[in-house]
PDB file of C-alpha atoms in Angstrom:
ATOM      1  CA  PRO P 195     113.751  28.970 -51.471  1.00 48.00           C
ATOM      2  CA  THR P 196     112.257  31.608 -53.014  1.00 49.00           C
ATOM      3  CA  ARG P 197     113.014  35.075 -54.287  1.00 55.00           C
ATOM      4  CA  HIS P 198     112.221  37.655 -51.688  1.00 44.00           C
ATOM      5  CA  GLN P 199     108.528  38.223 -51.049  1.00 37.00           C
ATOM      6  CA  ALA P 200     106.994  40.917 -52.600  1.00 35.00           C
ATOM      7  CA  PRO P 201     105.345  43.658 -50.335  1.00 34.00           C
ATOM      8  CA  SER P 202     101.675  43.287 -49.748  1.00 33.00           C
ATOM      9  CA  HIS P 203     101.237  46.398 -51.828  1.00 35.00           C
ATOM     10  CA  HIS P 204     102.517  44.935 -55.073  1.00 39.00           C
ATOM     11  CA  LEU P 205     101.588  46.885 -57.993  1.00 41.00           C
ATOM     12  CA  SER P 206     101.117  43.942 -60.937  1.00 37.00           C
ATOM     13  CA  SER P 207      97.864  44.696 -60.769  1.00 37.00           C
ATOM     14  CA  VAL P 208      97.887  48.046 -62.787  1.00 40.00           C
ATOM     15  CA  HIS P 209      97.059  48.082 -66.399  1.00 37.00           C
ATOM     16  CA  LYS P 210      96.712  50.626 -69.115  1.00 36.00           C
ATOM     17  CA  ASN P 211      96.055  50.462 -72.960  1.00 35.00           C
ATOM     18  CA  TYR P 212      99.223  48.745 -74.671  1.00 35.00           C
ATOM     19  CA  ASN P 213     100.295  48.968 -78.034  1.00 38.00           C
ATOM     20  CA  PHE P 214     102.870  46.936 -79.633  1.00 36.00           C
ATOM     21  CA  SER P 215     103.708  49.344 -82.534  1.00 39.00           C
ATOM     22  CA  MET P 216     106.970  50.729 -83.019  1.00 36.00           C
ATOM     23  CA  ALA P 217     105.637  53.252 -85.092  1.00 39.00           C
ATOM     24  CA  ALA P 218     106.187  55.837 -82.280  1.00 42.00           C
ATOM     25  CA  PHE P 219     109.825  54.789 -81.819  1.00 41.00           C
ATOM     26  CA  PRO P 220     112.213  57.887 -83.502  1.00 45.00           C
ATOM     27  CA  SER P 221     114.817  56.543 -85.674  1.00 48.00           C
ATOM     28  CA  THR P 222     113.635  52.579 -85.143  1.00 48.00           C
ATOM     29  CA  SER P 223     116.201  51.345 -88.343  1.00 50.00           C
ATOM     30  CA  VAL P 224     118.964  53.391 -86.439  1.00 48.00           C
ATOM     31  CA  LEU P 225     118.208  51.732 -82.887  1.00 51.00           C
ATOM     32  CA  TYR P 226     118.017  48.360 -84.538  1.00 47.00           C
ATOM     33  CA  MET P 227     121.543  48.985 -86.096  1.00 49.00           C
ATOM     34  CA  LEU P 228     122.706  49.903 -82.908  1.00 50.00           C
ATOM     35  CA  SER P 229     120.755  46.750 -80.940  1.00 50.00           C
ATOM     36  CA  LEU P 230     122.847  44.363 -83.471  1.00 46.00           C
ATOM     37  CA  VAL P 231     126.418  46.467 -82.983  1.00 45.00           C
ATOM     38  CA  LEU P 232     125.582  45.926 -79.180  1.00 46.00           C
ATOM     39  CA  ALA P 233     124.587  42.022 -79.615  1.00 44.00           C
ATOM     40  CA  SER P 234     127.835  42.011 -81.625  1.00 39.00           C
ATOM     41  CA  LEU P 235     129.929  43.479 -79.026  1.00 41.00           C
ATOM     42  CA  SER P 236     128.357  41.110 -76.022  1.00 38.00           C
ATOM     43  CA  LEU P 237     129.111  38.067 -78.404  1.00 39.00           C
ATOM     44  CA  ALA P 238     132.776  39.241 -78.102  1.00 39.00           C
ATOM     45  CA  LEU P 239     132.599  39.999 -74.439  1.00 50.00           C
ATOM     46  CA  ALA P 240     130.538  37.036 -73.415  1.00 59.00           C
ATOM     47  CA  GLY P 241     131.699  35.112 -70.436  1.00 81.00           C
ATOM     48  CA  ASP P 242     131.792  31.872 -69.594  1.00 95.00           C
ATOM     49  CA  PHE P 243     128.915  30.606 -67.206  1.00 98.00           C
ATOM     50  CA  ASN P 244     130.937  27.806 -65.748  1.00 97.00           C
ATOM     51  CA  LYS P 245     133.620  30.658 -64.512  1.00 97.00           C
ATOM     52  CA  ASP P 246     131.549  33.330 -63.760  1.00 97.00           C
ATOM     53  CA  PHE P 247     128.381  31.965 -62.129  1.00 98.00           C
ATOM     54  CA  ALA P 248     127.647  29.144 -59.661  1.00 98.00           C
ATOM     55  CA  ILE P 249     124.021  27.450 -59.556  1.00 98.00           C
ATOM     56  CA  THR P 250     122.688  28.030 -56.208  1.00 98.00           C
ATOM     57  CA  TRP P 251     119.393  25.818 -56.142  1.00 98.00           C
ATOM     58  CA  GLY P 252     116.870  23.995 -57.655  1.00 98.00           C
ATOM     59  CA  ASP P 253     118.275  19.954 -57.668  1.00 97.00           C
ATOM     60  CA  GLY P 254     119.177  20.051 -61.139  1.00 97.00           C
ATOM     61  CA  ARG P 255     116.700  22.485 -62.609  1.00 98.00           C
ATOM     62  CA  ALA P 256     118.966  25.087 -63.545  1.00 98.00           C
ATOM     63  CA  LYS P 257     121.553  24.011 -66.318  1.00 98.00           C
ATOM     64  CA  ILE P 258     124.854  25.173 -67.811  1.00 98.00           C
ATOM     65  CA  LEU P 259     124.975  24.024 -71.236  1.00 98.00           C
ATOM     66  CA  ASN P 260     126.745  24.838 -74.577  1.00 97.00           C
ATOM     67  CA  SER P 261     130.284  24.831 -72.833  1.00 96.00           C
ATOM     68  CA  GLY P 262     129.462  27.681 -70.853  1.00 97.00           C
ATOM     69  CA  GLN P 263     127.664  29.736 -73.209  1.00 97.00           C
ATOM     70  CA  LEU P 264     124.215  29.009 -72.010  1.00 98.00           C
ATOM     71  CA  LEU P 265     122.432  28.663 -68.670  1.00 98.00           C
ATOM     72  CA  THR P 266     118.725  27.755 -68.178  1.00 98.00           C
ATOM     73  CA  LEU P 267     116.378  28.121 -65.294  1.00 98.00           C
ATOM     74  CA  SER P 268     113.293  26.017 -64.999  1.00 98.00           C
ATOM     75  CA  LEU P 269     110.454  26.185 -62.772  1.00 98.00           C
ATOM     76  CA  ASP P 270     107.774  22.837 -61.893  1.00 98.00           C
ATOM     77  CA  LYS P 271     105.428  22.136 -59.237  1.00 97.00           C
ATOM     78  CA  ALA P 272     108.018  21.168 -56.687  1.00 97.00           C
ATOM     79  CA  SER P 273     110.893  23.884 -57.175  1.00 98.00           C
ATOM     80  CA  GLY P 274     112.047  26.824 -59.141  1.00 98.00           C
ATOM     81  CA  SER P 275     115.993  27.136 -59.794  1.00 98.00           C
ATOM     82  CA  GLY P 276     118.424  29.986 -59.265  1.00 98.00           C
ATOM     83  CA  PHE P 277     122.237  31.281 -59.799  1.00 98.00           C
ATOM     84  CA  GLN P 278     124.713  34.011 -58.689  1.00 98.00           C
ATOM     85  CA  SER P 279     127.965  35.448 -59.845  1.00 98.00           C
ATOM     86  CA  ASN P 280     131.173  33.961 -58.075  1.00 98.00           C
ATOM     87  CA  ASN P 281     132.477  37.607 -58.298  1.00 97.00           C
ATOM     88  CA  GLU P 282     130.943  40.701 -56.433  1.00 98.00           C
ATOM     89  CA  TYR P 283     130.958  44.138 -57.852  1.00 98.00           C
ATOM     90  CA  LEU P 284     131.108  47.692 -56.566  1.00 97.00           C
ATOM     91  CA  PHE P 285     130.057  49.822 -59.775  1.00 97.00           C
ATOM     92  CA  GLY P 286     129.880  48.302 -63.077  1.00 97.00           C
ATOM     93  CA  LYS P 287     128.036  48.040 -66.434  1.00 97.00           C
ATOM     94  CA  ILE P 288     126.751  44.559 -66.248  1.00 97.00           C
ATOM     95  CA  ASP P 289     124.709  42.719 -69.594  1.00 98.00           C
ATOM     96  CA  MET P 290     122.634  39.877 -69.572  1.00 98.00           C
ATOM     97  CA  GLN P 291     120.706  38.486 -72.607  1.00 98.00           C
ATOM     98  CA  ILE P 292     117.523  36.922 -71.367  1.00 98.00           C
ATOM     99  CA  LYS P 293     114.914  34.865 -73.398  1.00 98.00           C
ATOM    100  CA  LEU P 294     111.907  34.987 -70.832  1.00 98.00           C
ATOM    101  CA  VAL P 295     109.055  31.844 -70.302  1.00 98.00           C
ATOM    102  CA  PRO P 296     107.151  31.846 -73.479  1.00 97.00           C
ATOM    103  CA  GLY P 297     103.053  31.077 -73.732  1.00 96.00           C
ATOM    104  CA  ASN P 298     100.992  31.078 -70.412  1.00 96.00           C
ATOM    105  CA  SER P 299     103.946  32.250 -67.890  1.00 97.00           C
ATOM    106  CA  ALA P 300     101.071  33.609 -65.252  1.00 97.00           C
ATOM    107  CA  GLY P 301     102.258  33.323 -61.877  1.00 97.00           C
ATOM    108  CA  THR P 302     105.980  32.967 -62.644  1.00 98.00           C
ATOM    109  CA  VAL P 303     108.329  35.549 -61.848  1.00 98.00           C
ATOM    110  CA  THR P 304     111.999  35.821 -63.244  1.00 98.00           C
ATOM    111  CA  ALA P 305     114.311  37.711 -61.098  1.00 98.00           C
ATOM    112  CA  TYR P 306     117.491  39.383 -62.356  1.00 98.00           C
ATOM    113  CA  TYR P 307     119.380  41.924 -59.987  1.00 98.00           C
ATOM    114  CA  LEU P 308     122.120  43.042 -57.750  1.00 98.00           C
ATOM    115  CA  SER P 309     122.480  42.372 -54.131  1.00 98.00           C
ATOM    116  CA  SER P 310     124.335  43.101 -51.024  1.00 97.00           C
ATOM    117  CA  GLN P 311     123.540  41.001 -47.845  1.00 95.00           C
ATOM    118  CA  GLY P 312     121.950  41.714 -44.718  1.00 92.00           C
ATOM    119  CA  SER P 313     119.183  43.754 -43.848  1.00 91.00           C
ATOM    120  CA  LYS P 314     120.493  47.048 -44.479  1.00 96.00           C
ATOM    121  CA  HIS P 315     121.102  45.859 -47.997  1.00 97.00           C
ATOM    122  CA  ASP P 316     121.442  47.073 -51.059  1.00 98.00           C
ATOM    123  CA  GLU P 317     119.747  45.788 -54.336  1.00 98.00           C
ATOM    124  CA  ILE P 318     118.896  46.839 -57.955  1.00 98.00           C
ATOM    125  CA  ASP P 319     116.118  44.418 -59.529  1.00 98.00           C
ATOM    126  CA  PHE P 320     114.770  43.589 -62.845  1.00 98.00           C
ATOM    127  CA  GLU P 321     111.919  41.363 -62.201  1.00 98.00           C
ATOM    128  CA  PHE P 322     109.689  39.919 -64.888  1.00 98.00           C
ATOM    129  CA  LEU P 323     106.112  39.003 -63.890  1.00 97.00           C
ATOM    130  CA  GLY P 324     104.481  36.556 -66.229  1.00 97.00           C
ATOM    131  CA  ASN P 325     100.861  36.579 -67.561  1.00 96.00           C
ATOM    132  CA  LEU P 326      98.546  34.966 -69.568  1.00 95.00           C
ATOM    133  CA  SER P 327      99.401  34.133 -73.244  1.00 93.00           C
ATOM    134  CA  GLY P 328      98.787  36.881 -75.548  1.00 91.00           C
ATOM    135  CA  ASP P 329      99.093  39.441 -72.804  1.00 95.00           C
ATOM    136  CA  PRO P 330     102.249  41.523 -72.186  1.00 96.00           C
ATOM    137  CA  TYR P 331     105.018  40.737 -69.723  1.00 97.00           C
ATOM    138  CA  ILE P 332     105.340  43.315 -67.030  1.00 98.00           C
ATOM    139  CA  LEU P 333     108.932  44.620 -66.196  1.00 98.00           C
ATOM    140  CA  HIS P 334     109.073  45.555 -62.739  1.00 98.00           C
ATOM    141  CA  THR P 335     112.259  47.547 -61.542  1.00 98.00           C
ATOM    142  CA  ASN P 336     112.987  48.486 -57.945  1.00 98.00           C
ATOM    143  CA  MET P 337     115.971  49.663 -55.939  1.00 96.00           C
ATOM    144  CA  PHE P 338     116.789  49.536 -52.549  1.00 97.00           C
ATOM    145  CA  SER P 339     119.776  51.416 -50.273  1.00 96.00           C
ATOM    146  CA  GLN P 340     120.403  50.632 -46.960  1.00 96.00           C
ATOM    147  CA  GLY P 341     117.422  48.170 -46.779  1.00 95.00           C
ATOM    148  CA  LYS P 342     114.865  50.546 -48.085  1.00 95.00           C
ATOM    149  CA  GLY P 343     112.944  49.437 -51.288  1.00 95.00           C
ATOM    150  CA  ASN P 344     109.703  50.739 -52.413  1.00 95.00           C
ATOM    151  CA  ARG P 345     110.882  52.394 -55.424  1.00 97.00           C
ATOM    152  CA  GLU P 346     108.945  50.914 -57.865  1.00 98.00           C
ATOM    153  CA  GLU P 347     108.534  51.473 -61.693  1.00 98.00           C
ATOM    154  CA  GLN P 348     106.889  49.085 -63.971  1.00 98.00           C
ATOM    155  CA  PHE P 349     106.781  49.012 -67.810  1.00 98.00           C
ATOM    156  CA  TYR P 350     105.389  47.026 -70.618  1.00 98.00           C
ATOM    157  CA  LEU P 351     107.884  46.005 -73.399  1.00 98.00           C
ATOM    158  CA  TRP P 352     107.819  47.333 -77.332  1.00 97.00           C
ATOM    159  CA  PHE P 353     108.494  43.582 -78.094  1.00 97.00           C
ATOM    160  CA  ASP P 354     107.782  39.933 -77.366  1.00 97.00           C
ATOM    161  CA  PRO P 355     110.579  38.963 -74.729  1.00 98.00           C
ATOM    162  CA  THR P 356     109.805  35.484 -75.006  1.00 98.00           C
ATOM    163  CA  ALA P 357     110.363  35.135 -79.003  1.00 97.00           C
ATOM    164  CA  ASP P 358     113.981  35.804 -78.836  1.00 98.00           C
ATOM    165  CA  PHE P 359     116.926  36.920 -76.205  1.00 98.00           C
ATOM    166  CA  HIS P 360     117.279  40.467 -75.434  1.00 98.00           C
ATOM    167  CA  THR P 361     119.991  42.395 -73.330  1.00 98.00           C
ATOM    168  CA  TYR P 362     119.178  43.802 -69.933  1.00 98.00           C
ATOM    169  CA  SER P 363     121.620  45.979 -68.303  1.00 98.00           C
ATOM    170  CA  ILE P 364     122.069  47.735 -65.168  1.00 98.00           C
ATOM    171  CA  LEU P 365     124.639  50.564 -65.310  1.00 97.00           C
ATOM    172  CA  TRP P 366     125.734  51.410 -61.730  1.00 98.00           C
ATOM    173  CA  ASN P 367     128.024  54.299 -61.126  1.00 97.00           C
ATOM    174  CA  PRO P 368     128.211  57.022 -57.846  1.00 96.00           C
ATOM    175  CA  GLN P 369     126.170  59.265 -59.714  1.00 96.00           C
ATOM    176  CA  ARG P 370     123.549  57.109 -61.168  1.00 97.00           C
ATOM    177  CA  ILE P 371     122.014  53.886 -61.690  1.00 97.00           C
ATOM    178  CA  ILE P 372     120.050  53.351 -65.195  1.00 97.00           C
ATOM    179  CA  PHE P 373     118.303  50.612 -66.422  1.00 98.00           C
ATOM    180  CA  SER P 374     118.242  49.756 -69.818  1.00 98.00           C
ATOM    181  CA  VAL P 375     116.372  47.166 -72.384  1.00 98.00           C
ATOM    182  CA  ASP P 376     118.385  46.707 -75.839  1.00 98.00           C
ATOM    183  CA  GLY P 377     120.664  49.666 -75.236  1.00 96.00           C
ATOM    184  CA  THR P 378     117.543  51.910 -74.794  1.00 97.00           C
ATOM    185  CA  PRO P 379     117.156  53.468 -70.909  1.00 98.00           C
ATOM    186  CA  ILE P 380     114.135  52.792 -69.209  1.00 98.00           C
ATOM    187  CA  ARG P 381     114.774  54.091 -65.567  1.00 98.00           C
ATOM    188  CA  GLU P 382     117.403  56.307 -63.974  1.00 97.00           C
ATOM    189  CA  PHE P 383     118.023  56.590 -60.001  1.00 97.00           C
ATOM    190  CA  LYS P 384     119.832  59.546 -59.581  1.00 96.00           C
ATOM    191  CA  ASN P 385     122.205  60.013 -56.179  1.00 96.00           C
ATOM    192  CA  ALA P 386     119.826  61.835 -54.027  1.00 95.00           C
ATOM    193  CA  GLU P 387     122.222  62.186 -50.711  1.00 96.00           C
ATOM    194  CA  SER P 388     122.438  65.746 -51.134  1.00 95.00           C
ATOM    195  CA  VAL P 389     118.449  65.371 -49.760  1.00 95.00           C
ATOM    196  CA  GLY P 390     119.211  62.696 -47.150  1.00 95.00           C
ATOM    197  CA  VAL P 391     118.436  59.774 -49.249  1.00 96.00           C
ATOM    198  CA  PRO P 392     120.962  56.954 -48.838  1.00 96.00           C
ATOM    199  CA  TYR P 393     122.760  55.387 -52.108  1.00 97.00           C
ATOM    200  CA  PRO P 394     124.031  52.138 -52.728  1.00 97.00           C
ATOM    201  CA  LYS P 395     127.704  52.852 -52.994  1.00 96.00           C
ATOM    202  CA  ASN P 396     129.621  51.062 -50.272  1.00 95.00           C
ATOM    203  CA  GLN P 397     128.120  47.565 -50.112  1.00 97.00           C
ATOM    204  CA  ALA P 398     129.669  45.062 -52.946  1.00 97.00           C
ATOM    205  CA  MET P 399     126.877  43.533 -54.898  1.00 98.00           C
ATOM    206  CA  ARG P 400     126.566  39.963 -56.337  1.00 98.00           C
ATOM    207  CA  ILE P 401     124.437  39.111 -59.444  1.00 98.00           C
ATOM    208  CA  TYR P 402     121.569  36.837 -58.918  1.00 98.00           C
ATOM    209  CA  SER P 403     118.723  35.277 -60.646  1.00 98.00           C
ATOM    210  CA  SER P 404     116.128  32.732 -59.830  1.00 98.00           C
ATOM    211  CA  LEU P 405     112.820  31.746 -61.648  1.00 98.00           C
ATOM    212  CA  TRP P 406     110.384  30.753 -59.033  1.00 98.00           C
ATOM    213  CA  ASN P 407     106.458  30.850 -58.170  1.00 97.00           C
ATOM    214  CA  ALA P 408     105.150  33.770 -57.491  1.00 96.00           C
ATOM    215  CA  ASP P 409     101.155  33.396 -57.948  1.00 96.00           C
ATOM    216  CA  ASP P 410      99.845  34.456 -54.962  1.00 96.00           C
ATOM    217  CA  TRP P 411     100.822  38.388 -56.435  1.00 94.00           C
ATOM    218  CA  ALA P 412     102.596  38.465 -59.934  1.00 93.00           C
ATOM    219  CA  THR P 413      99.792  38.032 -61.949  1.00 94.00           C
ATOM    220  CA  ARG P 414      96.946  40.680 -61.640  1.00 92.00           C
ATOM    221  CA  GLY P 415      97.541  40.718 -57.797  1.00 92.00           C
ATOM    222  CA  GLY P 416      97.584  36.921 -57.191  1.00 93.00           C
ATOM    223  CA  LEU P 417      93.926  36.287 -59.164  1.00 94.00           C
ATOM    224  CA  VAL P 418      95.796  34.232 -62.220  1.00 94.00           C
ATOM    225  CA  LYS P 419      97.741  31.169 -60.817  1.00 96.00           C
ATOM    226  CA  ILE P 420     100.401  29.181 -62.527  1.00 97.00           C
ATOM    227  CA  ASP P 421      98.928  26.502 -64.910  1.00 97.00           C
ATOM    228  CA  TRP P 422     100.806  23.574 -63.733  1.00 98.00           C
ATOM    229  CA  SER P 423      99.819  21.402 -67.142  1.00 97.00           C
ATOM    230  CA  LYS P 424     102.507  24.180 -68.672  1.00 96.00           C
ATOM    231  CA  ALA P 425     105.488  23.189 -66.619  1.00 97.00           C
ATOM    232  CA  PRO P 426     108.517  23.051 -66.859  1.00 98.00           C
ATOM    233  CA  PHE P 427     108.734  26.649 -67.181  1.00 98.00           C
ATOM    234  CA  THR P 428     112.450  27.429 -68.658  1.00 98.00           C
ATOM    235  CA  ALA P 429     114.111  30.840 -68.661  1.00 98.00           C
ATOM    236  CA  SER P 430     117.472  31.181 -71.093  1.00 98.00           C
ATOM    237  CA  TYR P 431     120.542  33.441 -70.360  1.00 98.00           C
ATOM    238  CA  ARG P 432     123.638  34.445 -72.624  1.00 98.00           C
ATOM    239  CA  ASN P 433     126.065  36.762 -73.589  1.00 98.00           C
ATOM    240  CA  PHE P 434     126.925  37.840 -70.027  1.00 97.00           C
ATOM    241  CA  SER P 435     129.533  40.612 -69.466  1.00 96.00           C
ATOM    242  CA  ALA P 436     130.721  42.795 -66.990  1.00 96.00           C
ATOM    243  CA  ASN P 437     132.525  45.880 -67.447  1.00 95.00           C
ATOM    244  CA  ALA P 438     132.742  46.349 -63.694  1.00 96.00           C
ATOM    245  CA  CYS P 439     134.896  46.854 -60.505  1.00 96.00           C
ATOM    246  CA  ILE P 440     135.500  43.636 -58.738  1.00 96.00           C
ATOM    247  CA  TRP P 441     135.287  43.596 -55.008  1.00 96.00           C
ATOM    248  CA  SER P 442     137.885  40.839 -53.555  1.00 95.00           C
ATOM    249  CA  SER P 443     139.432  41.121 -50.112  1.00 92.00           C
ATOM    250  CA  GLY P 444     138.181  44.362 -49.200  1.00 92.00           C
ATOM    251  CA  ALA P 445     139.709  46.177 -52.328  1.00 94.00           C
ATOM    252  CA  SER P 446     138.279  47.154 -55.477  1.00 93.00           C
ATOM    253  CA  SER P 447     139.574  46.176 -58.904  1.00 92.00           C
ATOM    254  CA  CYS P 448     139.190  49.664 -60.209  1.00 90.00           C
ATOM    255  CA  GLY P 449     141.469  51.095 -57.438  1.00 77.00           C
ATOM    256  CA  SER P 450     144.226  49.235 -58.776  1.00 52.00           C
ATOM    257  CA  SER P 451     146.973  50.537 -61.045  1.00 43.00           C
ATOM    258  CA  THR P 452     146.574  48.359 -63.602  1.00 42.00           C
ATOM    259  CA  PRO P 453     146.147  49.664 -67.606  1.00 39.00           C
ATOM    260  CA  SER P 454     142.631  48.267 -67.571  1.00 44.00           C
ATOM    261  CA  SER P 455     141.173  50.127 -64.612  1.00 43.00           C
ATOM    262  CA  ASN P 456     142.797  53.171 -65.796  1.00 45.00           C
ATOM    263  CA  SER P 457     141.668  53.100 -69.719  1.00 49.00           C
ATOM    264  CA  SER P 458     138.568  54.382 -71.566  1.00 54.00           C
ATOM    265  CA  ASN P 459     136.901  51.042 -70.694  1.00 70.00           C
ATOM    266  CA  ASN P 460     135.807  52.450 -67.674  1.00 81.00           C
ATOM    267  CA  ALA P 461     134.335  55.476 -68.803  1.00 88.00           C
ATOM    268  CA  TRP P 462     130.791  54.208 -67.313  1.00 92.00           C
ATOM    269  CA  LEU P 463     132.091  55.084 -63.791  1.00 92.00           C
ATOM    270  CA  THR P 464     131.160  58.849 -64.930  1.00 92.00           C
ATOM    271  CA  GLU P 465     128.812  58.088 -67.641  1.00 91.00           C
ATOM    272  CA  ASP P 466     125.201  60.030 -67.774  1.00 89.00           C
ATOM    273  CA  LEU P 467     122.613  60.318 -70.264  1.00 90.00           C
ATOM    274  CA  ASP P 468     123.084  62.983 -72.921  1.00 92.00           C
ATOM    275  CA  THR P 469     119.897  64.615 -74.897  1.00 93.00           C
ATOM    276  CA  THR P 470     119.827  62.189 -77.443  1.00 94.00           C
ATOM    277  CA  ILE P 471     119.639  59.385 -74.780  1.00 94.00           C
ATOM    278  CA  GLN P 472     117.535  61.384 -72.460  1.00 95.00           C
ATOM    279  CA  ALA P 473     115.098  61.754 -75.491  1.00 96.00           C
ATOM    280  CA  ARG P 474     114.755  57.805 -75.543  1.00 97.00           C
ATOM    281  CA  LEU P 475     114.337  57.704 -71.994  1.00 97.00           C
ATOM    282  CA  GLN P 476     111.436  60.109 -71.768  1.00 97.00           C
ATOM    283  CA  TRP P 477     109.935  57.972 -75.048  1.00 97.00           C
ATOM    284  CA  VAL P 478     109.791  54.968 -73.286  1.00 98.00           C
ATOM    285  CA  GLN P 479     108.606  56.429 -69.812  1.00 97.00           C
ATOM    286  CA  LYS P 480     105.563  58.009 -71.770  1.00 98.00           C
ATOM    287  CA  ASN P 481     104.738  55.061 -73.982  1.00 98.00           C
ATOM    288  CA  TYR P 482     105.503  52.103 -71.874  1.00 98.00           C
ATOM    289  CA  ARG P 483     105.731  53.006 -67.901  1.00 98.00           C
ATOM    290  CA  ILE P 484     102.203  52.023 -66.622  1.00 98.00           C
ATOM    291  CA  TYR P 485     103.657  52.676 -62.616  1.00 98.00           C
ATOM    292  CA  ASN P 486     105.952  55.100 -60.901  1.00 98.00           C
ATOM    293  CA  TYR P 487     105.965  55.303 -57.333  1.00 98.00           C
ATOM    294  CA  CYS P 488     106.642  59.106 -57.469  1.00 97.00           C
ATOM    295  CA  THR P 489     103.275  59.721 -59.012  1.00 97.00           C
ATOM    296  CA  ASP P 490     101.348  57.769 -56.590  1.00 97.00           C
ATOM    297  CA  ALA P 491      99.637  60.062 -53.975  1.00 96.00           C
ATOM    298  CA  LYS P 492      97.495  57.491 -52.501  1.00 97.00           C
ATOM    299  CA  ARG P 493     100.692  55.650 -51.587  1.00 96.00           C
ATOM    300  CA  PHE P 494     102.434  58.919 -50.020  1.00 96.00           C
ATOM    301  CA  PRO P 495      99.356  60.857 -48.532  1.00 95.00           C
ATOM    302  CA  GLN P 496     102.381  62.898 -46.354  1.00 94.00           C
ATOM    303  CA  GLY P 497     104.223  63.909 -49.732  1.00 95.00           C
ATOM    304  CA  PHE P 498     106.475  62.131 -52.471  1.00 96.00           C
ATOM    305  CA  PRO P 499     109.981  60.778 -50.988  1.00 96.00           C
ATOM    306  CA  PRO P 500     112.569  63.475 -51.686  1.00 95.00           C
ATOM    307  CA  GLU P 501     114.475  61.758 -54.481  1.00 95.00           C
ATOM    308  CA  CYS P 502     111.099  61.991 -56.712  1.00 95.00           C
ATOM    309  CA  ALA P 503     112.014  65.801 -56.917  1.00 90.00           C
ATOM    310  CA  MET P 504     114.906  64.600 -59.008  1.00 82.00           C
ATOM    311  CA  SER P 505     113.412  62.009 -61.458  1.00 63.00           C
ATOM    312  CA  SER P 506     113.319  62.550 -65.151  1.00 51.00           C
TER     313      SER P 506
END
């Protein structure tokens, strides 16, 4: 099996000048301290991969190590590998620390996403498109509601995602979806039902991740193939946490009267972006976003999708 096939119009050939410098980042030292705090919090909340996830494919290429504190996926010429969460969620704030495939990762994709099932499925995607050594990964994001996707935004990162673990987060509540990296928001998708756009709010989703061969499209539109002499390729995961509504037997844990579900721990259910965080989002989008479907006029000659008028 592979991660769902990307559309033929995939956008991974998009490029622009890339600057690894952090100089433009406002209050870098403050953000660094914040990232340390977030890392310590995620350590405190870290789950057990043996309890929280099941390896679903790969014939031994996926491994749970260190008493459930580390999970690795690997890819070789014969197969990739993947896992999924044991729980289903309907809204939540979900964090995972990931260290991506180092070196020449061209043609590989590490996918990390939430998805329901069926042709009318909902889905929230992080996909990390590998590249030649020295070239930056492309972080590809997408959002599906009622089976409709084609809402791609792509980013470079302001660090080397293969050198260490970084926290990739999805905040999903009834009003908005926020994609974040190390606590810094990179994308917001607002509920646009008021203008006729379906929003994922009724279908529970599991967490999935896979490492797979996508060299027909992943790097420069498929021009750069996997160098199998570098296999096996390995991505690593740790410090999963989910402050979320667990869906089970047709009911949500957030609908119960348990103290935890009514406490400030569920502040994420109504969370939005304050002025300071909005400024950080805009900084990322100005400096590191390399593709936004809401500005691709060639793709939408009849006019942009209605939710684009609500995008930041």
